[in-house]
Short mmCIF file of C-alpha atoms in Angstrom, two decimals:
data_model
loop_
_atom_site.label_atom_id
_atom_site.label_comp_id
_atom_site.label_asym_id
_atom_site.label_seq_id
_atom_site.Cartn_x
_atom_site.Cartn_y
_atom_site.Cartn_z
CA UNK A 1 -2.71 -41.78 23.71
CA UNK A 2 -2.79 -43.11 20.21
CA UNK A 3 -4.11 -41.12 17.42
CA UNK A 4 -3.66 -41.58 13.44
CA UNK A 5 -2.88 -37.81 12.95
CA UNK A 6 -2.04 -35.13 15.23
CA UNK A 7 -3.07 -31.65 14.37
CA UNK A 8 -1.69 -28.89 16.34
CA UNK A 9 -3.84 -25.65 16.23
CA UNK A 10 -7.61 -25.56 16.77
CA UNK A 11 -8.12 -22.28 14.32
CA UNK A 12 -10.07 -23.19 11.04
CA UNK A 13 -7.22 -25.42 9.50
CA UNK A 14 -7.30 -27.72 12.41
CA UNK A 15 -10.78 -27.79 12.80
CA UNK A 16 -11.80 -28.48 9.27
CA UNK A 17 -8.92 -30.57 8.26
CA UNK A 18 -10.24 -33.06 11.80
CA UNK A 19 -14.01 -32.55 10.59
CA UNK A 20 -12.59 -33.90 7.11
CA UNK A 21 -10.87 -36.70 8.70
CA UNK A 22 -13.82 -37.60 10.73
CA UNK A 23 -15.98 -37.82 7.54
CA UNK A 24 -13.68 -39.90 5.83
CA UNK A 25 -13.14 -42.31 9.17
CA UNK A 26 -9.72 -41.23 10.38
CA UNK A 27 -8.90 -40.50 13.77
CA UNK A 28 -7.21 -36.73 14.98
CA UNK A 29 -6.82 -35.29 18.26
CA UNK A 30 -6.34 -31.46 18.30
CA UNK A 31 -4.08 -29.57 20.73
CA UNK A 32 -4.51 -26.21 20.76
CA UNK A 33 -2.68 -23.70 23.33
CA UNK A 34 -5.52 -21.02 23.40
CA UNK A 35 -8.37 -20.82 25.72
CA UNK A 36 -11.43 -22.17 23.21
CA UNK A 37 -13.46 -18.47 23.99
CA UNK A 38 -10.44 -16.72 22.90
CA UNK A 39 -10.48 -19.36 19.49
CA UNK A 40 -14.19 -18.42 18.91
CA UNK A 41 -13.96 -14.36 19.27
CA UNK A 42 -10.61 -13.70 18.03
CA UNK A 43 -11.37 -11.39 14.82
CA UNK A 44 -10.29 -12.72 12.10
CA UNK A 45 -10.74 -12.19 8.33
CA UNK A 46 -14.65 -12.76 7.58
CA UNK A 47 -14.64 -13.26 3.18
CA UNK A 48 -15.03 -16.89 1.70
CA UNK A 49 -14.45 -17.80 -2.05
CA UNK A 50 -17.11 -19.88 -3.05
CA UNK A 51 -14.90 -23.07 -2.96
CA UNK A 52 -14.55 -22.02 0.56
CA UNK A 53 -18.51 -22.03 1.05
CA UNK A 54 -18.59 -25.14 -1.28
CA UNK A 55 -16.81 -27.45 0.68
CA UNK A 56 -17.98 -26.24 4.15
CA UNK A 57 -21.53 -27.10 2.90
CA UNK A 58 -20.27 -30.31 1.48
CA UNK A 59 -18.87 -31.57 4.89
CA UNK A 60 -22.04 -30.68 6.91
CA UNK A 61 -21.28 -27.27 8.48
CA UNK A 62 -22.76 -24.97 6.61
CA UNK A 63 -25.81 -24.78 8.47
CA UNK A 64 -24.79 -21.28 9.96
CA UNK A 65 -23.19 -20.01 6.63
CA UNK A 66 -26.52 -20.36 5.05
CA UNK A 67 -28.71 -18.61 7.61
CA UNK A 68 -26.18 -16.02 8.16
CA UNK A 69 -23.88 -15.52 5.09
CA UNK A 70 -24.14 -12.37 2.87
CA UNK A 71 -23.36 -13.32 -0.66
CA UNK A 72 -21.51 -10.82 -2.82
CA UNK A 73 -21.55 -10.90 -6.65
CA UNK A 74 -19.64 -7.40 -6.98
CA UNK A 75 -17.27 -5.51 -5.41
CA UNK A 76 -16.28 -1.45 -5.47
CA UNK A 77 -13.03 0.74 -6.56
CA UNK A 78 -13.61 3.77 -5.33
CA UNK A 79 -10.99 6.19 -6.71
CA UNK A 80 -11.39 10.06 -7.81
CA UNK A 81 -14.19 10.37 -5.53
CA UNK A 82 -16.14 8.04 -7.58
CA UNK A 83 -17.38 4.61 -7.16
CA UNK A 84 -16.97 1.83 -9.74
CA UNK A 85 -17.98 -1.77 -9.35
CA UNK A 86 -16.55 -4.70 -11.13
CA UNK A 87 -19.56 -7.66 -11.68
CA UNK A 88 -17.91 -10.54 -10.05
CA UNK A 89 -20.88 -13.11 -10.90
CA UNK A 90 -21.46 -11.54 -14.12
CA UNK A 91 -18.00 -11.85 -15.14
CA UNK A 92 -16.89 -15.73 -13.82
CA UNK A 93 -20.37 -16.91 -12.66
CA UNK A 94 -19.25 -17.23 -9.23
CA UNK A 95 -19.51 -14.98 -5.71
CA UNK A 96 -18.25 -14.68 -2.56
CA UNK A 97 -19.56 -14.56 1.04
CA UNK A 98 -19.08 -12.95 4.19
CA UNK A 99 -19.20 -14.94 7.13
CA UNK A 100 -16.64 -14.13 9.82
CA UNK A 101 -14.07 -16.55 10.73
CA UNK A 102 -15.17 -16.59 13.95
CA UNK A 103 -18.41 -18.15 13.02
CA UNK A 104 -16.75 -20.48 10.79
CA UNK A 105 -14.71 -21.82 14.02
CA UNK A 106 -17.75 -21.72 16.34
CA UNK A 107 -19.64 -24.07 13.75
CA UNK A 108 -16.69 -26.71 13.56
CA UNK A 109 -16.00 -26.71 17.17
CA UNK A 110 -19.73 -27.62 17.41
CA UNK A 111 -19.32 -30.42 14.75
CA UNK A 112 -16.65 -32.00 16.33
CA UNK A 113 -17.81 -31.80 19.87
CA UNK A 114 -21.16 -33.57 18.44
CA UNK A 115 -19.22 -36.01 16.51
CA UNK A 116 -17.11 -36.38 19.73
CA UNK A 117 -13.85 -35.29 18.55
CA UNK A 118 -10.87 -35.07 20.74
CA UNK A 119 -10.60 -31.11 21.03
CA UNK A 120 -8.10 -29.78 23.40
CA UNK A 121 -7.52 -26.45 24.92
CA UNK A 122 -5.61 -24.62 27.17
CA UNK A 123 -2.68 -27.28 26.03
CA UNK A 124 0.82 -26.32 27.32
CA UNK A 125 4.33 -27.64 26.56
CA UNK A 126 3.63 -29.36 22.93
CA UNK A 127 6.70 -30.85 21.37
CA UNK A 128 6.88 -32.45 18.33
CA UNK A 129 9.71 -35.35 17.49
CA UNK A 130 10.27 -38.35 15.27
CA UNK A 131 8.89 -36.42 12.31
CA UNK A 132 11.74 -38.12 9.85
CA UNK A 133 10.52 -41.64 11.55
CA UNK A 134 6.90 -43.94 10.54
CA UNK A 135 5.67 -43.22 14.20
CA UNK A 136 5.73 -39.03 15.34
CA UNK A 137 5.70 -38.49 19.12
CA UNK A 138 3.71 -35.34 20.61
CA UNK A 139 4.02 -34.71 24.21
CA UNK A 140 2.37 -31.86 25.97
CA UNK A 141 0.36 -31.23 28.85
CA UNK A 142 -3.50 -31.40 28.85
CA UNK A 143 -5.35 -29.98 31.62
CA UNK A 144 -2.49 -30.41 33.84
CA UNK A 145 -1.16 -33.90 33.05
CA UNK A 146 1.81 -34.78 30.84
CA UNK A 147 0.55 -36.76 27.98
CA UNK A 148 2.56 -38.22 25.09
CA UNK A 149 0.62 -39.17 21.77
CA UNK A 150 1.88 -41.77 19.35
CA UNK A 151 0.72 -40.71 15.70
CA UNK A 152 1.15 -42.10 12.12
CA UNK A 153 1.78 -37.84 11.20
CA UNK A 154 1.40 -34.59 12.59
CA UNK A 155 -0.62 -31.35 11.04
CA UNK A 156 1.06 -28.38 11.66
CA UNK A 157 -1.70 -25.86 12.10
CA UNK A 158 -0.93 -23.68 14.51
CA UNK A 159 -0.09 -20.39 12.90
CA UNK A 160 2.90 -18.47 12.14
CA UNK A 161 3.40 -17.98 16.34
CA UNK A 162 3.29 -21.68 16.43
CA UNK A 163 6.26 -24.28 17.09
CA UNK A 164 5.29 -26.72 13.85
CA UNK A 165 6.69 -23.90 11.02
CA UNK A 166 10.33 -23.54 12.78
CA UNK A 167 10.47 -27.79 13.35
CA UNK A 168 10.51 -27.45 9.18
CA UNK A 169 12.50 -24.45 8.63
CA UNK A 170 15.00 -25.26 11.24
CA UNK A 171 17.21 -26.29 7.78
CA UNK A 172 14.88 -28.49 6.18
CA UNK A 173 13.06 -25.90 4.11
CA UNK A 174 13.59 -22.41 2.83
CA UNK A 175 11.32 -19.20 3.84
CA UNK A 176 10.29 -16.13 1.43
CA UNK A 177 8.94 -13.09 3.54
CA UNK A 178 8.40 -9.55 2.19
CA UNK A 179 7.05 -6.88 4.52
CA UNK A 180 5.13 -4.04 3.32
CA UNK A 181 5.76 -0.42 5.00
CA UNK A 182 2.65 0.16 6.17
CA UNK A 183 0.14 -1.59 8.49
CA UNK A 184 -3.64 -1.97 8.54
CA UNK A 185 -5.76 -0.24 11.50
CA UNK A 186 -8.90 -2.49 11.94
CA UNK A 187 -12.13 -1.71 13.75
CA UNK A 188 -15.45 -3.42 14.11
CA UNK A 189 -18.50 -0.70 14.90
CA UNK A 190 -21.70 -1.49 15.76
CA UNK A 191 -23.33 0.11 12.81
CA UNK A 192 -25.18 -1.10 9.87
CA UNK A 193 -22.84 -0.93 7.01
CA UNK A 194 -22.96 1.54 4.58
CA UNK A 195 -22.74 -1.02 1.48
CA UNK A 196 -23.77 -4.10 0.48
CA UNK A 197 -20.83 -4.75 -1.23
CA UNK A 198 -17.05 -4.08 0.21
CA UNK A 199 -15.71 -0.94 -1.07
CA UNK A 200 -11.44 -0.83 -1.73
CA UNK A 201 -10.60 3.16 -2.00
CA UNK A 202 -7.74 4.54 -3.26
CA UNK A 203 -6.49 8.27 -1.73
CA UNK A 204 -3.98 10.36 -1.38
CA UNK A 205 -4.40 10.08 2.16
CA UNK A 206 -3.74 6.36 2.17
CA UNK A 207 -6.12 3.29 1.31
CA UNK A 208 -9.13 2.57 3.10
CA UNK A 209 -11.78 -0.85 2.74
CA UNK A 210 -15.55 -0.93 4.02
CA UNK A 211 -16.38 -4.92 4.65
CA UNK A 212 -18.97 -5.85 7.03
CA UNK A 213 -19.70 -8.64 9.23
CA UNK A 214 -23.60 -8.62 9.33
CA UNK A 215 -26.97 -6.26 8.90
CA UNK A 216 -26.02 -4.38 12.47
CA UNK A 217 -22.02 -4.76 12.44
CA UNK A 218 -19.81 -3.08 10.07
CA UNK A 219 -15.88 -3.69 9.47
CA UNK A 220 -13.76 -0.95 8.18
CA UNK A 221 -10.13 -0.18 7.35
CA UNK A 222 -7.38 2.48 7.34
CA UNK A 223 -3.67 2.04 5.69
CA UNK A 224 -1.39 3.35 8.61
CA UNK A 225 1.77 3.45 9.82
CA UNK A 226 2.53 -0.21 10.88
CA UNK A 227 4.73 1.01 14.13
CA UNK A 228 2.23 4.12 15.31
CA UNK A 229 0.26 3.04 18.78
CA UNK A 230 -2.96 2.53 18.59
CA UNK A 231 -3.58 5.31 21.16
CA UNK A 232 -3.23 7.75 18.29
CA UNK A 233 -5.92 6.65 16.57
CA UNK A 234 -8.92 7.91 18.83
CA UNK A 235 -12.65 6.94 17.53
CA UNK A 236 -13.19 10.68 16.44
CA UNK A 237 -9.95 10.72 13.96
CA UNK A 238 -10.85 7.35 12.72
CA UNK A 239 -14.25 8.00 11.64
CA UNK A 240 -12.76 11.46 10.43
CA UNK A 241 -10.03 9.74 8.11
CA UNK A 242 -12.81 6.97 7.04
CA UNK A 243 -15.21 9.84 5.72
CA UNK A 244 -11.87 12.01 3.93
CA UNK A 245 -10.61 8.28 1.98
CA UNK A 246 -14.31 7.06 1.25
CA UNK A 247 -15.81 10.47 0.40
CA UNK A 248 -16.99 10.34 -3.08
CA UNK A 249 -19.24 13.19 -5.02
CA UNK A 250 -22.04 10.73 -6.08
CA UNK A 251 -23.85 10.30 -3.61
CA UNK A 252 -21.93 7.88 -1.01
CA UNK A 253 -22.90 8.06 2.78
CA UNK A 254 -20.77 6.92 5.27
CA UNK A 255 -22.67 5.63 8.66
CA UNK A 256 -20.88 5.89 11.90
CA UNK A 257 -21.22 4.14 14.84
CA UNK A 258 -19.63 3.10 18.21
CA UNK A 259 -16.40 1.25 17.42
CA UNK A 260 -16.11 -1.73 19.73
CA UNK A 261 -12.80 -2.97 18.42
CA UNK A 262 -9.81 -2.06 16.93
CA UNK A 263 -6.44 -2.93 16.57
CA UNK A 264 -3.14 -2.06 14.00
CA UNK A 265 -1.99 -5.15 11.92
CA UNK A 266 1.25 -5.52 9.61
CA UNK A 267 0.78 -5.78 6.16
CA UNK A 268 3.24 -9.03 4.89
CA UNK A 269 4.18 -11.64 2.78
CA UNK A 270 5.50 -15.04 4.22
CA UNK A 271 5.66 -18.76 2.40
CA UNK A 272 7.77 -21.59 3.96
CA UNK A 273 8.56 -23.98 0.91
CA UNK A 274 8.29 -27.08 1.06
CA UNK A 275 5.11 -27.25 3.33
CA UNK A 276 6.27 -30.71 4.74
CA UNK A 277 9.02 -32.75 5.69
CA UNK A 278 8.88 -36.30 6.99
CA UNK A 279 5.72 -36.71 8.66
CA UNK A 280 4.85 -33.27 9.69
CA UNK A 281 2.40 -31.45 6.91
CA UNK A 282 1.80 -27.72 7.34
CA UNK A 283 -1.56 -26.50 6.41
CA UNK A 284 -2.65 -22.47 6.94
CA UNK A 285 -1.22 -19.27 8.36
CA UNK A 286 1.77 -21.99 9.38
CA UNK A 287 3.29 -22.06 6.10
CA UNK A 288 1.86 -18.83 4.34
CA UNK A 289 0.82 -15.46 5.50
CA UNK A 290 -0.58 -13.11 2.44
CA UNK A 291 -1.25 -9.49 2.47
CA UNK A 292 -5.63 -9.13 3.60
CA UNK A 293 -5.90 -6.85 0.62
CA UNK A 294 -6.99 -10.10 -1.52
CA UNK A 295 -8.74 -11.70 1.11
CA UNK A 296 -7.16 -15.42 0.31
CA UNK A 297 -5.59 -16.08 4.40
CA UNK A 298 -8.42 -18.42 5.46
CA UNK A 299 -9.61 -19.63 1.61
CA UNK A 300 -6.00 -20.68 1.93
CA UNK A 301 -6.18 -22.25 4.72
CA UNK A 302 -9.12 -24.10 3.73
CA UNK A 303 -7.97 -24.82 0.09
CA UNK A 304 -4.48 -26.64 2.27
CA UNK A 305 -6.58 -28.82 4.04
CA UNK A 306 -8.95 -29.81 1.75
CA UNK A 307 -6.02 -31.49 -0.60
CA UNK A 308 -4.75 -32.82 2.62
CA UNK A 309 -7.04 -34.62 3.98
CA UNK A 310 -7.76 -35.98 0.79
CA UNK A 311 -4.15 -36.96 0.49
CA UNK A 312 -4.04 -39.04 3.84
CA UNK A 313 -7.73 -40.79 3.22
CA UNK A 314 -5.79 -41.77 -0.14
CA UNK A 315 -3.06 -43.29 2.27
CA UNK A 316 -5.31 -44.93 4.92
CA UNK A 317 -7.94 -46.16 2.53
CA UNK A 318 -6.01 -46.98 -1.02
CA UNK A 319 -2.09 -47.54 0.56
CA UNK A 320 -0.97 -44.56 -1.63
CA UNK A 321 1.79 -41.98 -0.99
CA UNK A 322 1.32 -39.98 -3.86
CA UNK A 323 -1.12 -37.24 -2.95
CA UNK A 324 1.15 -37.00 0.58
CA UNK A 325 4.58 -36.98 -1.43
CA UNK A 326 3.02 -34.53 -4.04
CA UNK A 327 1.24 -31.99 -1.31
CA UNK A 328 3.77 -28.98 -1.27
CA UNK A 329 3.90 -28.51 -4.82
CA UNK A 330 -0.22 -29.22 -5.25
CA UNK A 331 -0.92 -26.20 -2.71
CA UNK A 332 2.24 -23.83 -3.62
CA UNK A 333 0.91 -23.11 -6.91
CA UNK A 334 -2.42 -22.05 -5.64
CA UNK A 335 -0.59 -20.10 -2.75
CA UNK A 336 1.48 -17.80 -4.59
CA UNK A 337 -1.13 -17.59 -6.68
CA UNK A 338 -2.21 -15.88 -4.44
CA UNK A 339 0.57 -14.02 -3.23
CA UNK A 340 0.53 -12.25 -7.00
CA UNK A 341 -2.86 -11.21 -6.74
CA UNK A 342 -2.38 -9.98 -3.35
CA UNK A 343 0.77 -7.90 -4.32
CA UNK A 344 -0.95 -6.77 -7.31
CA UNK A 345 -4.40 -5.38 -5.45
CA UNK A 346 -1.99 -3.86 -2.45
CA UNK A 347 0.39 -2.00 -4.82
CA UNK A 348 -2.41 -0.60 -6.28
CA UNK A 349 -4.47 0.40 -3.80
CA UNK A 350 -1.69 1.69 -1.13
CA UNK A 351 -0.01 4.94 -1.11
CA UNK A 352 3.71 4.32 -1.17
CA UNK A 353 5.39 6.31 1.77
CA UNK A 354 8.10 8.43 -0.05
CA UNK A 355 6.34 8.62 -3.19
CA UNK A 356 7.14 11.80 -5.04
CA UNK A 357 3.44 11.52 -7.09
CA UNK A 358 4.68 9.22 -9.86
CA UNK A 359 4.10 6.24 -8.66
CA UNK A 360 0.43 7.63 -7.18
CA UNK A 361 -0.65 8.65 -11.35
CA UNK A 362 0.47 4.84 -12.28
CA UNK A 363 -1.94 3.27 -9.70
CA UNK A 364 -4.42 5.74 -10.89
CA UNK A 365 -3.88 4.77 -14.31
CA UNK A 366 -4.00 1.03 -13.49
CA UNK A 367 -7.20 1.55 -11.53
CA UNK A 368 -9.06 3.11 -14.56
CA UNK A 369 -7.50 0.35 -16.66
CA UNK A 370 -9.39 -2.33 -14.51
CA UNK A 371 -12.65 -0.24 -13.98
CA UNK A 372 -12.97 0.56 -18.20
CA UNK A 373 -11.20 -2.90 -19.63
CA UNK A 374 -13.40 -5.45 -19.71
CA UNK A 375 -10.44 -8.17 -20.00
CA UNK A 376 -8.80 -6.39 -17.11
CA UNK A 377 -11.79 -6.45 -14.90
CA UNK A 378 -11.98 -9.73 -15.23
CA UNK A 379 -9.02 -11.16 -14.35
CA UNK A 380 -9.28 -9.08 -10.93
CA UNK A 381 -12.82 -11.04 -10.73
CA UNK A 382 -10.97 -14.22 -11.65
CA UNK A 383 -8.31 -13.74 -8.72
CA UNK A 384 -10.73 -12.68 -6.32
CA UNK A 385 -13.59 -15.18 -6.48
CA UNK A 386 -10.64 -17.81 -6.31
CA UNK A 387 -8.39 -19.00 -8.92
CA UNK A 388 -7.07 -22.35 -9.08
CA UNK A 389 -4.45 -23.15 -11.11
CA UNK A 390 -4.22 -26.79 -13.13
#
């Protein structure tokens, strides 16, 4: 099999950065080592920036954003039992959308297949090699038969599980990981949320976040212990905890609902620097993983391949190795860019375990700073609707 580039990983990186490809008349084959219903119903984080909405309706897949997309122009602090919203739109004339990453990966799985894109699941075995030559060898095997594709590079999208981020760090690149001491319990409940904008709450009990997913669904979170099962957490406690940390005294209702998933997630930082070597270009959760608090995983993600695929159409069409040469440093600012804001809105939204009360009045002070300084609210607007730096 010949291919000009390789992307391992079928999540939205892979997808998007082949739908890019396709647009621009490159070929990609994608190799992906999940099962393509677990792909499409994996939960996953569910808020786009606008550049992230931009560029999905740009490339002809945003079809299913539009229909089912709920557009945001604020978001709420709720702290002291009192709700406070900060005017995104009104204060950088830009919003943000829900849409669930799932749906994002359902509509570019359907773009590709209709485009007939080599898509490949269930894909076992995958080695990478001759990354520091001109021609990168794959080999894996595809629905049972050993196959070995010849490729001018290879995208490395596969996650931080995946093989592509240790062929770079293996002493050609250095990582920086931070892990926070607490985790994030996540359900889903088939309830129509209580909001129409996501609420971040700050308690003494811990921090707690009401996002939804559409008009009947409803996705809600708890700041936990990262190492306590799952089995401690029964529906009735949840839903308990939920109503304590989002309880405020003007007038706030909480809706419950059956809860038809949920699951306990670490709370980290991770960046692999550089994001390439030779011919193998990470693009997503394979070279950074960023705390959900800021929501900027899969705007990330998307942000990566977007200068990437505009870096190898600059190749194929134009001869030119700058935009490839040049790709870790274009993306790095923007990620930890990110991974400041991110820091910045967990610190001050999560209780500290071991905190003797000084550090709680500090976040409490910081959160009143954002809510009544207009400059301060809207840098957290700037962050959040997607900053990217020069």
């Amino acid at each position: 099999m010949r291919t000009q580039v390789a992307i391992v990983g079928a999540g939205p990186a892979g997808l998007l950065l082949s739908h890019l490809l396709h647009l621009r008349g490159i070929d990609s084959v994608v190799l992906e080592r999940r099962s393509e219903t677990y792909v499409q119903e994996r939960v996953r984080a569910g808020l786009l920036e606008q550049g992230t909405t931009d560029l999905l309706r740009e490339a002809g897949v945003g079809a299913g954003l539009d229909r089912e997309g709920i557009v945001h122009e604020g978001l709420r602090l709720c702290f002291d039992r009192t709700m406070h919203r900060i005017p995104l739109t009104e204060l950088t004339g830009r919003h943000v959308t829900v849409y669930g990453q799932q749906k994002v990966v359902r509509d570019l799985i359907a773009a590709r297949r209709a485009d007939g894109g080599a898509v490949h699941f269930e894909v076992d075995d995958v080695t990478v090699s001759g990354i520091e030559e001109d021609s990168p060898v794959l080999r894996a095997t595809i629905d049972g038969r050993q196959v070995e594709i010849d490729c001018d590079f290879v995208a490395g999208c596969d996650g931080s599980h995946g093989i592509c981020r240790d062929r770079i760090s293996a002493g050609h690149a250095r990582t920086y990981e931070y892990t926070y001491p607490f985790g994030w319990l996540g359900i889903l409940a088939e309830v129509a949320p209580s909001t129409d904008e996501l609420i971040y709450a700050f308690h003494d009990n811990g921090f707690a976040l009401h996002s939804l997913r559409s008009a009947e669904v409803s996705r809600l979170y708890l700041q936990v212990d990262p190492d306590e099962p799952i089995e401690n957490w029964p529906d009735d406690r949840i839903w308990s905890e939920l109503q304590t940390r989002l309880g405020t005294d003007d007038g706030f209702a909480l809706r419950e609902g059956p809860i038809i998933d949920k699951s306990i997630t670490p709370v980290r930082s991770f960046v692999t620097e550089p994001m390439q070597y030779g011919r193998l270009f990470l693009a997503g959760d394979a070279a950074h993983i960023v705390p959900p608090t800021g929501a900027k995983g899969l705007n990330l993600a998307v942000a990566d391949v977007r200068v990437l695929a505009e870096a190898f159409d600059d190749w194929y069409a134009r001869g030119r190795s700058q935009a490839l040469d040049g790709y870790s440093d274009t993306c790095l600012r923007r990620v930890w860019r990110a991974q400041d804001f991110s820091y910045w809105m967990t610190s001050m939204l999560h209780r500290m375990p071991g905190d003797s009360g000084v550090q709680a009045r500090m976040q409490l002070s910081r959160l009143r700073y954002v809510v009544e300084s207009p400059a301060a609210a809207r840098s957290l607007a700037e962050n959040y609707v997607g900053y990217a730096p020069g």
